[in-house]
Tab-separated table of C-alpha atoms in Angstrom:
chain	number	residue	atom	x	y	z
M	133	MET	CA	0.015	0.050	0.061
M	134	LEU	CA	0.938	3.560	-0.395
M	135	LYS	CA	2.021	5.391	2.778
M	136	HIS	CA	-0.416	7.763	4.188
M	137	SER	CA	1.578	10.819	3.051
M	138	GLN	CA	1.859	9.333	-0.521
M	139	LEU	CA	-1.856	8.699	-0.537
M	140	GLU	CA	-2.480	12.284	0.456
M	141	SER	CA	-0.241	13.531	-2.507
M	142	VAL	CA	-2.309	11.582	-4.969
M	143	GLN	CA	-5.540	12.856	-3.441
M	144	ALA	CA	-4.228	16.415	-3.546
M	145	TRP	CA	-3.118	16.061	-7.182
M	146	ILE	CA	-6.577	14.629	-8.096
M	147	ALA	CA	-8.437	17.513	-6.309
M	148	HIS	CA	-6.380	20.341	-7.630
M	149	PRO	CA	-8.353	22.849	-9.649
M	150	ALA	CA	-5.843	22.997	-12.382
M	151	HIS	CA	-6.472	19.342	-13.180
M	152	ALA	CA	-10.246	19.521	-13.070
M	153	GLY	CA	-10.539	19.134	-16.904
M	154	MET	CA	-8.807	15.816	-16.906
M	155	PRO	CA	-10.643	12.503	-16.755
M	156	LEU	CA	-10.256	10.909	-13.174
M	157	ARG	CA	-8.264	7.985	-14.528
M	158	ALA	CA	-5.683	10.380	-16.042
M	159	ARG	CA	-5.424	12.425	-12.864
M	160	ILE	CA	-4.645	9.245	-10.857
M	161	GLN	CA	-2.201	8.122	-13.524
M	162	ARG	CA	-0.391	11.325	-13.557
M	163	ALA	CA	-0.232	11.647	-9.847
M	164	ILE	CA	1.373	8.181	-9.492
M	165	ARG	CA	3.629	9.092	-12.291
M	166	GLN	CA	4.857	12.145	-10.591
M	167	LEU	CA	5.600	10.220	-7.422
M	168	ILE	CA	7.799	7.930	-9.475
M	169	LEU	CA	9.632	10.757	-11.270
M	170	ASP	CA	10.257	12.533	-7.910
M	171	GLY	CA	11.730	9.424	-6.466
M	172	VAL	CA	9.066	8.992	-3.818
M	173	LEU	CA	8.157	5.623	-5.272
M	174	GLY	CA	11.581	3.950	-6.093
M	175	PRO	CA	12.441	1.187	-8.620
M	176	GLY	CA	10.862	-2.057	-7.794
M	177	LYS	CA	8.489	-0.594	-5.275
M	178	PRO	CA	5.230	-2.521	-5.285
M	179	LEU	CA	2.069	-0.551	-6.081
M	180	PRO	CA	-1.228	-1.156	-4.187
M	181	ALA	CA	-3.632	-3.733	-5.660
M	182	THR	CA	-6.341	-2.053	-7.750
M	183	ARG	CA	-9.084	-2.916	-5.457
M	184	GLY	CA	-7.284	-1.601	-2.420
M	185	LEU	CA	-6.385	1.732	-4.026
M	186	ALA	CA	-9.881	2.098	-5.425
M	187	LYS	CA	-11.264	1.767	-2.025
M	188	SER	CA	-8.709	4.186	-0.408
M	189	LEU	CA	-9.496	6.805	-3.091
M	190	GLY	CA	-13.170	6.340	-3.216
M	191	VAL	CA	-13.191	5.440	-6.970
M	192	SER	CA	-14.154	2.435	-9.122
M	193	ARG	CA	-11.740	-0.408	-9.607
M	194	ASP	CA	-12.004	0.113	-13.374
M	195	THR	CA	-10.624	3.702	-13.021
M	196	ILE	CA	-7.502	2.335	-11.056
M	197	GLU	CA	-7.198	-0.445	-13.751
M	198	ALA	CA	-7.225	2.254	-16.577
M	199	ALA	CA	-4.623	4.301	-14.709
M	200	TYR	CA	-2.273	1.290	-14.234
M	201	THR	CA	-2.768	0.245	-17.827
M	202	GLN	CA	-1.533	3.697	-19.051
M	203	LEU	CA	1.391	3.684	-16.718
M	204	HIS	CA	2.454	0.234	-17.998
M	205	ALA	CA	2.154	1.393	-21.533
M	206	GLU	CA	4.361	4.355	-20.840
M	207	GLY	CA	7.026	2.080	-19.204
M	208	PHE	CA	6.677	3.474	-15.664
M	209	ILE	CA	5.383	0.292	-14.076
M	210	GLU	CA	5.778	-3.500	-14.647
M	211	ARG	CA	2.755	-5.806	-14.260
M	212	ARG	CA	3.598	-9.401	-13.175
M	213	VAL	CA	0.957	-12.124	-13.369
M	214	GLY	CA	0.085	-13.438	-9.896
M	215	SER	CA	2.431	-10.874	-8.197
M	216	GLY	CA	0.928	-7.450	-8.921
M	217	SER	CA	2.286	-4.084	-10.209
M	218	PHE	CA	5.788	-2.678	-9.460
M	219	VAL	CA	7.749	0.538	-10.255
M	220	ALA	CA	9.828	-0.150	-13.339
M	221	GLU	CA	13.669	-0.142	-13.428
M	222	ILE	CA	14.103	2.904	-15.781
M	223	THR	CA	17.727	2.884	-17.095
M	224	GLU	CA	19.683	6.083	-17.561
M	225	PHE	CA	17.435	7.850	-15.101
M	226	GLN	CA	17.936	8.614	-11.402
M	227	PRO	CA	14.523	9.234	-9.735
M	228	GLY	CA	14.394	12.487	-7.703
M	229	GLN	CA	16.972	14.381	-9.718
M	230	ARG	CA	14.362	15.694	-12.214
M	231	ARG	CA	12.681	17.887	-9.626
M	232	SER	CA	15.807	19.223	-8.086
M	233	ARG	CA	17.237	20.150	-11.538
M	234	ARG	CA	14.071	21.714	-12.520
M	235	ASP	CA	13.759	23.801	-9.317
M	236	ALA	CA	17.350	24.848	-9.729
M	237	MET	CA	16.746	26.067	-13.221
M	238	MET	CA	13.575	27.841	-12.330
M	239	GLY	CA	14.817	29.464	-9.157
M	240	HIS	CA	18.464	30.286	-9.776
M	241	GLN	CA	19.315	30.119	-13.483
M	242	ALA	CA	18.575	32.852	-16.081
M	243	PRO	CA	16.880	31.528	-19.313
M	244	ASN	CA	19.422	30.687	-21.927
M	245	LEU	CA	18.192	33.206	-24.603
M	246	SER	CA	19.886	34.428	-27.714
M	247	GLY	CA	20.890	38.116	-27.790
M	248	ARG	CA	17.877	38.810	-29.897
M	249	GLY	CA	15.655	36.824	-27.621
M	250	ALA	CA	17.011	38.597	-24.494
M	251	THR	CA	16.176	41.945	-26.190
M	252	MET	CA	12.661	40.924	-27.105
M	253	PHE	CA	12.004	39.597	-23.550
M	254	ARG	CA	13.569	42.669	-22.030
M	255	ASP	CA	11.895	45.410	-24.126
M	256	GLY	CA	8.998	43.680	-25.743
M	257	GLY	CA	5.321	42.951	-25.649
M	258	VAL	CA	2.609	42.516	-23.263
M	259	ARG	CA	2.939	40.371	-20.128
M	260	GLY	CA	-0.450	38.900	-19.219
M	261	ILE	CA	-3.812	39.601	-20.746
M	262	LEU	CA	-4.645	43.187	-21.527
M	263	VAL	CA	-7.978	44.055	-19.879
M	264	PRO	CA	-9.026	47.577	-20.880
M	265	ARG	CA	-9.645	49.920	-18.075
M	266	PRO	CA	-9.570	53.705	-18.051
M	267	PHE	CA	-7.343	55.184	-19.662
M	268	THR	CA	-5.709	52.326	-21.571
M	269	HIS	CA	-4.607	53.850	-24.851
M	270	GLY	CA	-5.196	52.514	-28.365
M	271	ILE	CA	-8.359	50.546	-27.541
M	272	PRO	CA	-11.411	51.220	-29.685
M	273	GLU	CA	-14.973	50.892	-28.440
M	274	THR	CA	-16.265	47.444	-29.071
M	275	ARG	CA	-19.576	47.524	-27.236
M	276	GLY	CA	-21.406	49.101	-30.043
M	277	PHE	CA	-19.907	46.889	-32.815
M	278	PRO	CA	-22.531	45.333	-35.062
M	279	LEU	CA	-22.109	41.713	-33.908
M	280	GLN	CA	-25.318	40.396	-35.412
M	281	LEU	CA	-24.399	41.760	-38.916
M	282	TRP	CA	-20.861	40.271	-38.563
M	283	GLU	CA	-22.277	36.948	-37.489
M	284	ARG	CA	-24.755	36.955	-40.450
M	285	LEU	CA	-22.008	37.755	-42.841
M	286	ASN	CA	-19.808	34.982	-41.348
M	287	ARG	CA	-22.626	32.552	-41.918
M	288	GLN	CA	-23.117	33.651	-45.554
M	289	VAL	CA	-19.377	33.231	-46.209
M	290	LEU	CA	-19.415	29.745	-44.930
M	291	LYS	CA	-22.549	28.906	-47.027
M	292	HIS	CA	-21.015	30.463	-50.148
M	293	TYR	CA	-17.473	29.026	-49.871
M	294	GLY	CA	-18.361	25.753	-48.021
M	295	THR	CA	-15.420	23.584	-47.120
M	296	LYS	CA	-13.069	25.630	-49.340
M	297	ALA	CA	-13.018	28.263	-46.594
M	298	LEU	CA	-11.563	25.640	-44.283
M	299	LEU	CA	-8.416	25.031	-46.410
M	300	HIS	CA	-5.107	26.951	-46.347
M	301	GLY	CA	-5.383	30.378	-47.641
M	302	ASP	CA	-3.320	32.412	-50.071
M	303	PRO	CA	-0.257	33.629	-48.043
M	304	GLN	CA	-0.691	37.077	-49.701
M	305	GLY	CA	-4.238	37.298	-48.459
M	306	CYS	CA	-7.585	36.328	-50.000
M	307	LYS	CA	-8.188	38.355	-53.159
M	308	PRO	CA	-11.613	39.781	-52.217
M	309	LEU	CA	-10.138	41.322	-49.154
M	310	ARG	CA	-7.063	42.700	-50.938
M	311	ARG	CA	-9.464	44.359	-53.508
M	312	ALA	CA	-11.675	45.848	-50.793
M	313	ILE	CA	-8.581	47.184	-48.984
M	314	ALA	CA	-7.193	48.764	-52.152
M	315	ASP	CA	-10.484	50.417	-52.994
M	316	TYR	CA	-10.758	51.860	-49.334
M	317	VAL	CA	-7.194	53.264	-49.158
M	318	ASN	CA	-7.290	54.706	-52.571
M	319	LEU	CA	-10.612	56.568	-51.783
M	320	GLU	CA	-10.058	57.490	-48.352
M	321	ARG	CA	-6.276	57.854	-47.965
M	322	GLY	CA	-5.281	58.883	-51.420
M	323	ALA	CA	-3.066	55.784	-51.818
M	324	ARG	CA	-1.784	54.158	-54.995
M	325	ALA	CA	-2.782	50.579	-54.308
M	326	THR	CA	-3.914	47.694	-56.229
M	327	ALA	CA	-4.938	44.123	-54.971
M	328	ASP	CA	-1.722	42.535	-56.183
M	329	ARG	CA	0.430	45.005	-54.172
M	330	ILE	CA	-1.365	44.237	-50.782
M	331	LEU	CA	-0.047	41.612	-48.300
M	332	VAL	CA	-2.535	40.717	-45.606
M	333	LEU	CA	-0.936	40.007	-42.184
M	334	THR	CA	-2.010	39.380	-38.658
M	335	SER	CA	-1.049	42.763	-37.306
M	336	SER	CA	0.861	46.037	-37.802
M	337	GLN	CA	3.383	44.645	-35.413
M	338	GLN	CA	4.112	41.731	-37.670
M	339	ALA	CA	4.397	44.166	-40.569
M	340	MET	CA	7.122	46.127	-38.752
M	341	SER	CA	9.069	43.082	-37.705
M	342	LEU	CA	8.860	41.751	-41.321
M	343	CYS	CA	10.165	45.072	-42.701
M	344	ALA	CA	12.955	45.116	-40.190
M	345	THR	CA	14.153	41.551	-40.986
M	346	MET	CA	13.615	41.735	-44.734
M	347	LEU	CA	14.981	45.135	-45.615
M	348	LEU	CA	17.811	45.704	-43.080
M	349	ASP	CA	20.660	43.695	-41.558
M	350	ALA	CA	21.622	43.641	-37.924
M	351	GLY	CA	23.557	46.754	-37.362
M	352	ASP	CA	21.935	48.873	-40.089
M	353	ARG	CA	20.634	52.301	-39.340
M	354	ILE	CA	16.992	53.366	-39.329
M	355	PHE	CA	15.641	56.843	-38.687
M	356	ILE	CA	12.742	56.865	-36.179
M	357	GLU	CA	10.653	59.610	-34.648
M	358	ASP	CA	11.552	60.884	-31.292
M	359	PRO	CA	9.346	60.291	-29.435
M	360	ALA	CA	8.293	57.203	-31.311
M	361	TYR	CA	5.719	54.430	-31.157
M	362	HIS	CA	7.148	51.814	-28.612
M	363	GLY	CA	6.064	48.858	-30.609
M	364	ALA	CA	8.197	50.026	-33.545
M	365	ARG	CA	11.225	50.687	-31.446
M	366	ARG	CA	10.862	47.184	-29.944
M	367	ALA	CA	10.580	45.537	-33.380
M	368	PHE	CA	13.733	47.278	-34.664
M	369	ASP	CA	15.689	46.659	-31.447
M	370	ALA	CA	14.778	42.982	-31.675
M	371	ALA	CA	16.074	42.911	-35.238
M	372	GLY	CA	19.414	44.345	-34.036
M	373	LEU	CA	19.080	47.682	-35.908
M	374	GLU	CA	20.566	50.959	-34.934
M	375	SER	CA	17.570	53.246	-34.277
M	376	VAL	CA	18.532	56.797	-34.848
M	377	PRO	CA	16.155	59.308	-33.141
M	378	VAL	CA	14.936	62.255	-35.100
M	379	ARG	CA	13.205	65.061	-33.349
M	380	VAL	CA	9.427	65.804	-33.844
M	381	ASP	CA	7.993	69.271	-33.757
M	382	ARG	CA	4.451	70.503	-34.433
M	383	GLN	CA	4.848	69.784	-38.018
M	384	GLY	CA	6.022	66.189	-37.558
M	385	ILE	CA	9.427	64.646	-38.007
M	386	VAL	CA	12.126	67.205	-38.775
M	387	VAL	CA	13.186	66.148	-42.191
M	388	GLU	CA	16.242	68.522	-42.266
M	389	GLN	CA	17.906	66.395	-39.501
M	390	ILE	CA	17.450	63.183	-41.801
M	391	ILE	CA	18.745	64.997	-44.956
M	392	GLY	CA	21.570	66.488	-43.172
M	393	ASP	CA	22.909	63.263	-41.501
M	394	PRO	CA	26.090	62.342	-43.466
M	395	ARG	CA	25.857	58.551	-42.542
M	396	GLY	CA	22.244	58.327	-43.785
M	397	ALA	CA	20.150	55.161	-43.088
M	398	LYS	CA	18.566	52.281	-45.028
M	399	ALA	CA	14.946	53.184	-43.770
M	400	VAL	CA	12.900	55.791	-42.033
M	401	PHE	CA	9.962	54.842	-39.831
M	402	LEU	CA	7.251	57.536	-39.465
M	403	THR	CA	3.653	58.060	-38.395
M	404	PRO	CA	2.860	61.063	-40.684
M	405	SER	CA	-0.936	61.327	-40.508
M	406	HIS	CA	-1.059	61.266	-36.598
M	407	GLN	CA	2.285	61.152	-34.996
M	408	PHE	CA	2.487	58.869	-32.037
M	409	PRO	CA	2.257	60.082	-29.356
M	410	THR	CA	2.310	63.908	-29.938
M	411	GLY	CA	-0.534	63.873	-32.480
M	412	ALA	CA	1.381	66.127	-34.955
M	413	LYS	CA	0.647	65.867	-38.664
M	414	LEU	CA	3.687	65.722	-41.025
M	415	ALA	CA	3.552	68.934	-43.117
M	416	LEU	CA	3.153	68.510	-46.955
M	417	ASP	CA	6.479	70.110	-47.819
M	418	ARG	CA	8.308	67.720	-45.454
M	419	ARG	CA	6.433	64.826	-46.973
M	420	LEU	CA	7.588	65.633	-50.449
M	421	ALA	CA	11.160	66.446	-49.290
M	422	LEU	CA	11.359	63.131	-47.674
M	423	ILE	CA	10.078	61.281	-50.649
M	424	GLU	CA	12.708	62.927	-52.985
M	425	TRP	CA	15.473	62.190	-50.521
M	426	ALA	CA	14.469	58.589	-50.218
M	427	ALA	CA	14.479	58.147	-53.979
M	428	ARG	CA	17.994	59.716	-54.318
M	429	ASN	CA	19.410	57.628	-51.604
M	430	GLN	CA	17.451	54.400	-52.335
M	431	THR	CA	16.058	54.438	-48.757
M	432	TRP	CA	12.868	52.825	-47.710
M	433	LEU	CA	10.012	54.888	-46.054
M	434	ILE	CA	7.943	52.831	-43.614
M	435	GLU	CA	4.672	54.655	-43.133
M	436	ASP	CA	2.525	53.534	-40.209
M	437	ASP	CA	-1.067	54.790	-40.793
M	438	TYR	CA	-2.321	53.209	-37.606
M	439	ASP	CA	-5.457	55.215	-36.787
M	440	SER	CA	-5.913	57.713	-39.674
M	441	GLU	CA	-9.594	56.843	-39.897
M	442	PHE	CA	-10.351	58.867	-36.753
M	443	HIS	CA	-9.634	62.494	-37.683
M	444	TYR	CA	-11.847	65.081	-35.898
M	445	SER	CA	-10.656	68.444	-37.249
M	446	GLY	CA	-10.260	69.307	-41.018
M	447	LYS	CA	-9.371	66.985	-43.812
M	448	PRO	CA	-6.725	64.289	-43.406
M	449	THR	CA	-3.735	64.730	-45.628
M	450	ALA	CA	-3.159	62.071	-48.320
M	451	CYS	CA	-0.805	59.330	-47.144
M	452	VAL	CA	2.907	59.410	-48.101
M	453	GLN	CA	2.576	56.292	-50.129
M	454	GLY	CA	-0.031	57.984	-52.406
M	455	LEU	CA	2.382	60.863	-53.011
M	456	ASP	CA	5.433	58.762	-53.771
M	457	PRO	CA	5.927	58.174	-57.516
M	458	HIS	CA	9.250	56.287	-56.890
M	459	ASP	CA	7.848	53.316	-55.072
M	460	ARG	CA	10.042	53.697	-51.977
M	461	THR	CA	7.210	53.740	-49.505
M	462	ILE	CA	5.882	50.801	-47.580
M	463	TYR	CA	2.427	51.565	-46.101
M	464	ILE	CA	1.172	49.686	-42.942
M	465	GLY	CA	-2.455	49.584	-42.116
M	466	THR	CA	-4.517	47.822	-39.389
M	467	PHE	CA	-8.102	46.974	-38.580
M	468	THR	CA	-7.225	46.464	-34.893
M	469	LYS	CA	-8.093	50.129	-34.000
M	470	SER	CA	-10.815	50.660	-36.563
M	471	LEU	CA	-12.888	47.510	-35.708
M	472	PHE	CA	-11.798	45.420	-32.792
M	473	PRO	CA	-8.436	44.154	-31.403
M	474	SER	CA	-9.166	40.435	-31.629
M	475	LEU	CA	-9.653	40.645	-35.431
M	476	ARG	CA	-6.002	40.284	-35.915
M	477	ILE	CA	-5.808	41.608	-39.503
M	478	GLY	CA	-3.297	44.140	-40.659
M	479	TYR	CA	-1.775	44.750	-44.152
M	480	LEU	CA	1.060	46.205	-46.108
M	481	ILE	CA	0.934	48.128	-49.403
M	482	LEU	CA	4.135	47.158	-51.068
M	483	PRO	CA	6.290	48.350	-53.951
M	484	PRO	CA	5.912	45.701	-56.774
M	485	GLN	CA	9.444	44.368	-56.340
M	486	LEU	CA	8.882	43.557	-52.656
M	487	VAL	CA	5.549	41.795	-52.932
M	488	GLU	CA	7.052	38.234	-53.688
M	489	PRO	CA	9.917	38.410	-51.100
M	490	MET	CA	7.643	39.609	-48.417
M	491	THR	CA	4.884	37.108	-49.064
M	492	VAL	CA	7.369	34.164	-49.143
M	493	ALA	CA	8.953	35.599	-45.852
M	494	ARG	CA	5.565	35.733	-44.106
M	495	THR	CA	5.047	31.931	-44.816
M	496	VAL	CA	8.024	31.265	-42.584
M	497	LEU	CA	6.421	33.155	-39.826
M	498	ASP	CA	2.859	32.038	-39.860
M	499	GLY	CA	1.768	30.825	-43.262
M	500	HIS	CA	-1.354	32.848	-43.781
M	501	THR	CA	-4.010	34.847	-41.936
M	502	ALA	CA	-7.305	33.037	-41.054
M	503	GLN	CA	-9.281	32.777	-44.329
M	504	ILE	CA	-12.793	32.742	-42.871
M	505	THR	CA	-12.137	35.968	-40.950
M	506	GLN	CA	-10.605	37.669	-44.104
M	507	LEU	CA	-13.601	36.702	-46.250
M	508	THR	CA	-15.970	38.061	-43.592
M	509	LEU	CA	-14.169	41.243	-43.371
M	510	ALA	CA	-14.133	41.589	-47.267
M	511	TRP	CA	-17.885	41.254	-47.424
M	512	PHE	CA	-18.299	43.641	-44.448
M	513	MET	CA	-16.274	46.337	-46.454
M	514	GLU	CA	-17.908	45.453	-49.849
M	515	GLY	CA	-21.327	45.951	-48.352
M	516	GLY	CA	-20.478	49.519	-47.202
M	517	HIS	CA	-20.641	48.533	-43.504
M	518	PHE	CA	-16.975	49.325	-42.781
M	519	GLY	CA	-17.328	52.911	-43.904
M	520	ALA	CA	-20.611	53.281	-42.021
M	521	HIS	CA	-18.976	51.894	-38.881
M	522	ILE	CA	-16.059	54.238	-39.144
M	523	ARG	CA	-18.406	57.278	-39.601
M	524	ALA	CA	-20.449	56.377	-36.550
M	525	MET	CA	-17.354	55.820	-34.365
M	526	ARG	CA	-15.746	58.962	-35.568
M	527	ALA	CA	-18.584	60.908	-34.178
M	528	ILE	CA	-18.675	59.040	-30.943
M	529	TYR	CA	-14.909	59.390	-30.435
M	530	ALA	CA	-14.998	63.166	-31.124
M	531	GLU	CA	-17.584	63.542	-28.437
M	532	ARG	CA	-15.572	61.537	-25.982
M	533	LEU	CA	-12.373	63.460	-26.797
M	534	LYS	CA	-14.273	66.609	-26.127
M	535	ALA	CA	-15.517	65.399	-22.877
M	536	LEU	CA	-12.174	64.202	-21.723
M	537	ALA	CA	-10.473	67.494	-22.587
M	538	ARG	CA	-13.260	69.415	-20.628
M	539	LEU	CA	-12.891	67.085	-17.567
M	540	VAL	CA	-9.084	67.209	-17.554
M	541	GLU	CA	-9.180	70.965	-17.519
M	542	LYS	CA	-11.803	70.988	-14.769
M	543	HIS	CA	-10.234	68.349	-12.381
M	544	LEU	CA	-6.683	67.802	-13.414
M	545	SER	CA	-5.453	71.334	-14.234
M	546	PRO	CA	-3.370	71.460	-11.080
M	547	PHE	CA	-1.408	68.501	-12.250
M	548	VAL	CA	-1.211	68.342	-16.053
M	549	GLU	CA	-1.580	70.272	-19.307
M	550	ALA	CA	-3.535	68.450	-21.958
M	551	ARG	CA	-2.413	68.394	-25.578
M	552	VAL	CA	-5.687	67.881	-27.300
M	553	PRO	CA	-5.157	66.032	-30.612
M	554	ILE	CA	-6.851	66.463	-33.912
M	555	GLY	CA	-7.454	62.659	-34.236
M	556	GLY	CA	-6.549	59.271	-32.801
M	557	LEU	CA	-7.715	57.349	-29.827
M	558	GLN	CA	-5.713	58.892	-27.037
M	559	MET	CA	-4.715	62.330	-25.584
M	560	PRO	CA	-1.241	63.210	-24.256
M	561	CYS	CA	-1.120	65.071	-20.909
M	562	VAL	CA	2.211	66.663	-19.684
M	563	LEU	CA	2.919	66.918	-15.993
M	564	THR	CA	3.110	70.535	-14.844
M	565	CYS	CA	3.592	69.834	-11.090
M	566	ASN	CA	6.430	68.376	-8.990
M	567	ILE	CA	4.957	64.940	-9.141
M	568	SER	CA	7.194	62.337	-10.968
M	569	GLU	CA	5.713	60.374	-13.902
M	570	ARG	CA	6.228	57.069	-12.010
M	571	ALA	CA	4.518	58.237	-8.991
M	572	ALA	CA	1.584	59.458	-11.037
M	573	ILE	CA	1.244	56.174	-12.909
M	574	GLU	CA	1.494	54.134	-9.760
M	575	ALA	CA	-1.020	56.222	-7.961
M	576	ALA	CA	-3.403	55.850	-10.925
M	577	ARG	CA	-3.008	51.986	-10.900
M	578	ARG	CA	-3.910	51.729	-7.264
M	579	VAL	CA	-7.441	53.227	-8.076
M	580	GLY	CA	-7.966	51.048	-11.111
M	581	ILE	CA	-6.750	53.520	-13.818
M	582	GLU	CA	-4.081	52.619	-16.470
M	583	LEU	CA	-1.790	55.404	-17.734
M	584	PHE	CA	1.007	55.059	-20.288
M	585	GLY	CA	4.119	57.221	-19.427
M	586	LEU	CA	5.446	59.580	-22.104
M	587	SER	CA	9.043	59.456	-21.117
M	588	ALA	CA	9.563	55.969	-22.194
M	589	LEU	CA	8.675	56.907	-25.825
M	590	HIS	CA	11.631	59.397	-25.963
M	591	ALA	CA	15.080	58.483	-26.902
M	592	SER	CA	16.598	61.842	-25.873
M	593	GLY	CA	17.276	62.911	-22.256
M	594	GLU	CA	14.967	66.033	-22.824
M	595	ALA	CA	11.731	63.967	-22.571
M	596	GLU	CA	8.571	65.545	-21.363
M	597	THR	CA	7.060	63.663	-18.376
M	598	GLY	CA	3.405	62.879	-18.486
M	599	PHE	CA	1.092	60.205	-19.763
M	600	LEU	CA	-1.366	59.148	-22.473
M	601	MET	CA	-5.034	58.957	-21.715
M	602	GLY	CA	-7.037	56.710	-24.024
M	603	PHE	CA	-10.678	57.768	-24.415
M	604	ALA	CA	-12.234	55.926	-27.291
M	605	ALA	CA	-13.398	52.831	-25.329
M	606	TYR	CA	-15.062	54.761	-22.462
M	607	THR	CA	-18.347	56.668	-22.365
M	608	PRO	CA	-18.382	60.299	-21.135
M	609	GLU	CA	-19.847	59.036	-17.874
M	610	GLU	CA	-17.075	56.431	-17.362
M	611	ILE	CA	-14.522	59.166	-18.175
M	612	GLU	CA	-15.980	61.539	-15.639
M	613	VAL	CA	-15.803	58.818	-12.877
M	614	ALA	CA	-12.233	57.866	-13.849
M	615	VAL	CA	-11.022	61.486	-14.114
M	616	LYS	CA	-12.309	62.315	-10.674
M	617	ALA	CA	-10.696	59.267	-9.290
M	618	LEU	CA	-7.405	60.187	-10.930
M	619	ALA	CA	-7.602	63.694	-9.496
M	620	ASN	CA	-7.989	62.281	-5.987
M	621	ALA	CA	-5.109	59.869	-6.541
M	622	LEU	CA	-2.808	62.494	-7.726
M	623	GLY	CA	-3.893	64.837	-4.943
M	624	SER	CA	-2.926	62.185	-2.402
M	625	ILE	CA	0.708	61.927	-3.544
M	626	PRO	CA	3.074	63.488	-1.042
M	627	ARG	CA	5.009	66.564	-2.491
């Protein structure tokens, strides 16, 4: 029989909530297997008879028999006719060392990552699940999304395409969606796009990583805005590039600094329609100067047009890609902010000579984007629903931005100065008091408010301190409650 402590270990393993999804026979089998691996049950040790163990655990004998059968099949136990079941002699394995080695690695040894992997782990991505709470930036309103319409279109796609929709998709993206995207960006963004120049991806972040690895080698220089979108900087750092910061003023990136740099660079990354995070729009003369400079120097312009659909004042300027007759501009677009984050569809508009290399390269990463979702989105766009949704959300977001600006002025003016943008999903606020950025962010987090610090977006030492306040996903009433809570939190910080 098992000792009392061993029996308790098995019972605890069976009852653990993490194992609740397993069949009972599997839980018992894995509990005994763990005792063997940890050396608690040594080689040659007899196991309890199935009837006795079933009685001790309060389960059927058939359940124990099934667990023992699996252990025998895996080689952990031997079954001898007339004698019973015994822990097997496992050669080249010393029971008990597995746990100690694993614990040593988990507790005392750093993960053995590559240089690129260490950079990605240190500087990259999201840890944990992102649950939006005021004022998480870059999150659209999803509660008003036309789910019933989307569901109906999804059913129609499956009925129309049948089992063909279940097969591997075109790595470049399904043609109906590429046509719909081309029609949209040509009309709304002044682009020069055709379906055969579009590459559908899972996100704009994937697009940046693809550009970084396909167009530049480790150590190559790339000009980036300062301050810059943190996701872009992380993608370029992970690829081993030398990111060269270029100052941003009220007219966008300072092109003279790029043109005057004697070392040059192989690419320029910019957010010209709505600079992240300042909200500045790149002036037309700077756009044209940058296009001509890139053509002369055979440099790539990587244009991230991440939330240009949401422009609240005046007419948006045509995208750089549409103004570039030399095909040196790569345009990045996404539906994450215009529709909903879990859609996971972004795209590139590529110069003709890059379409095949980029398409082949993306197959190395993930093959293709989910075909059923692509087709549903294509029908959503072709039916005019995408344009209608954008127009509706643009009006809602403009109202929410106005409410946020008013409430910040009313309740947070002792602490910050708001920089009200002409578009986008977030508003930058600069600290004007003697509270540190970190203290402000930590105080906000304690009352359930999420702020993103501005200083981390700057490469220079002259960074303004403050934070971004996302407003798109929150009603005016929710914004008011959160702003008042933030005011109380900031007011409680010792100064």
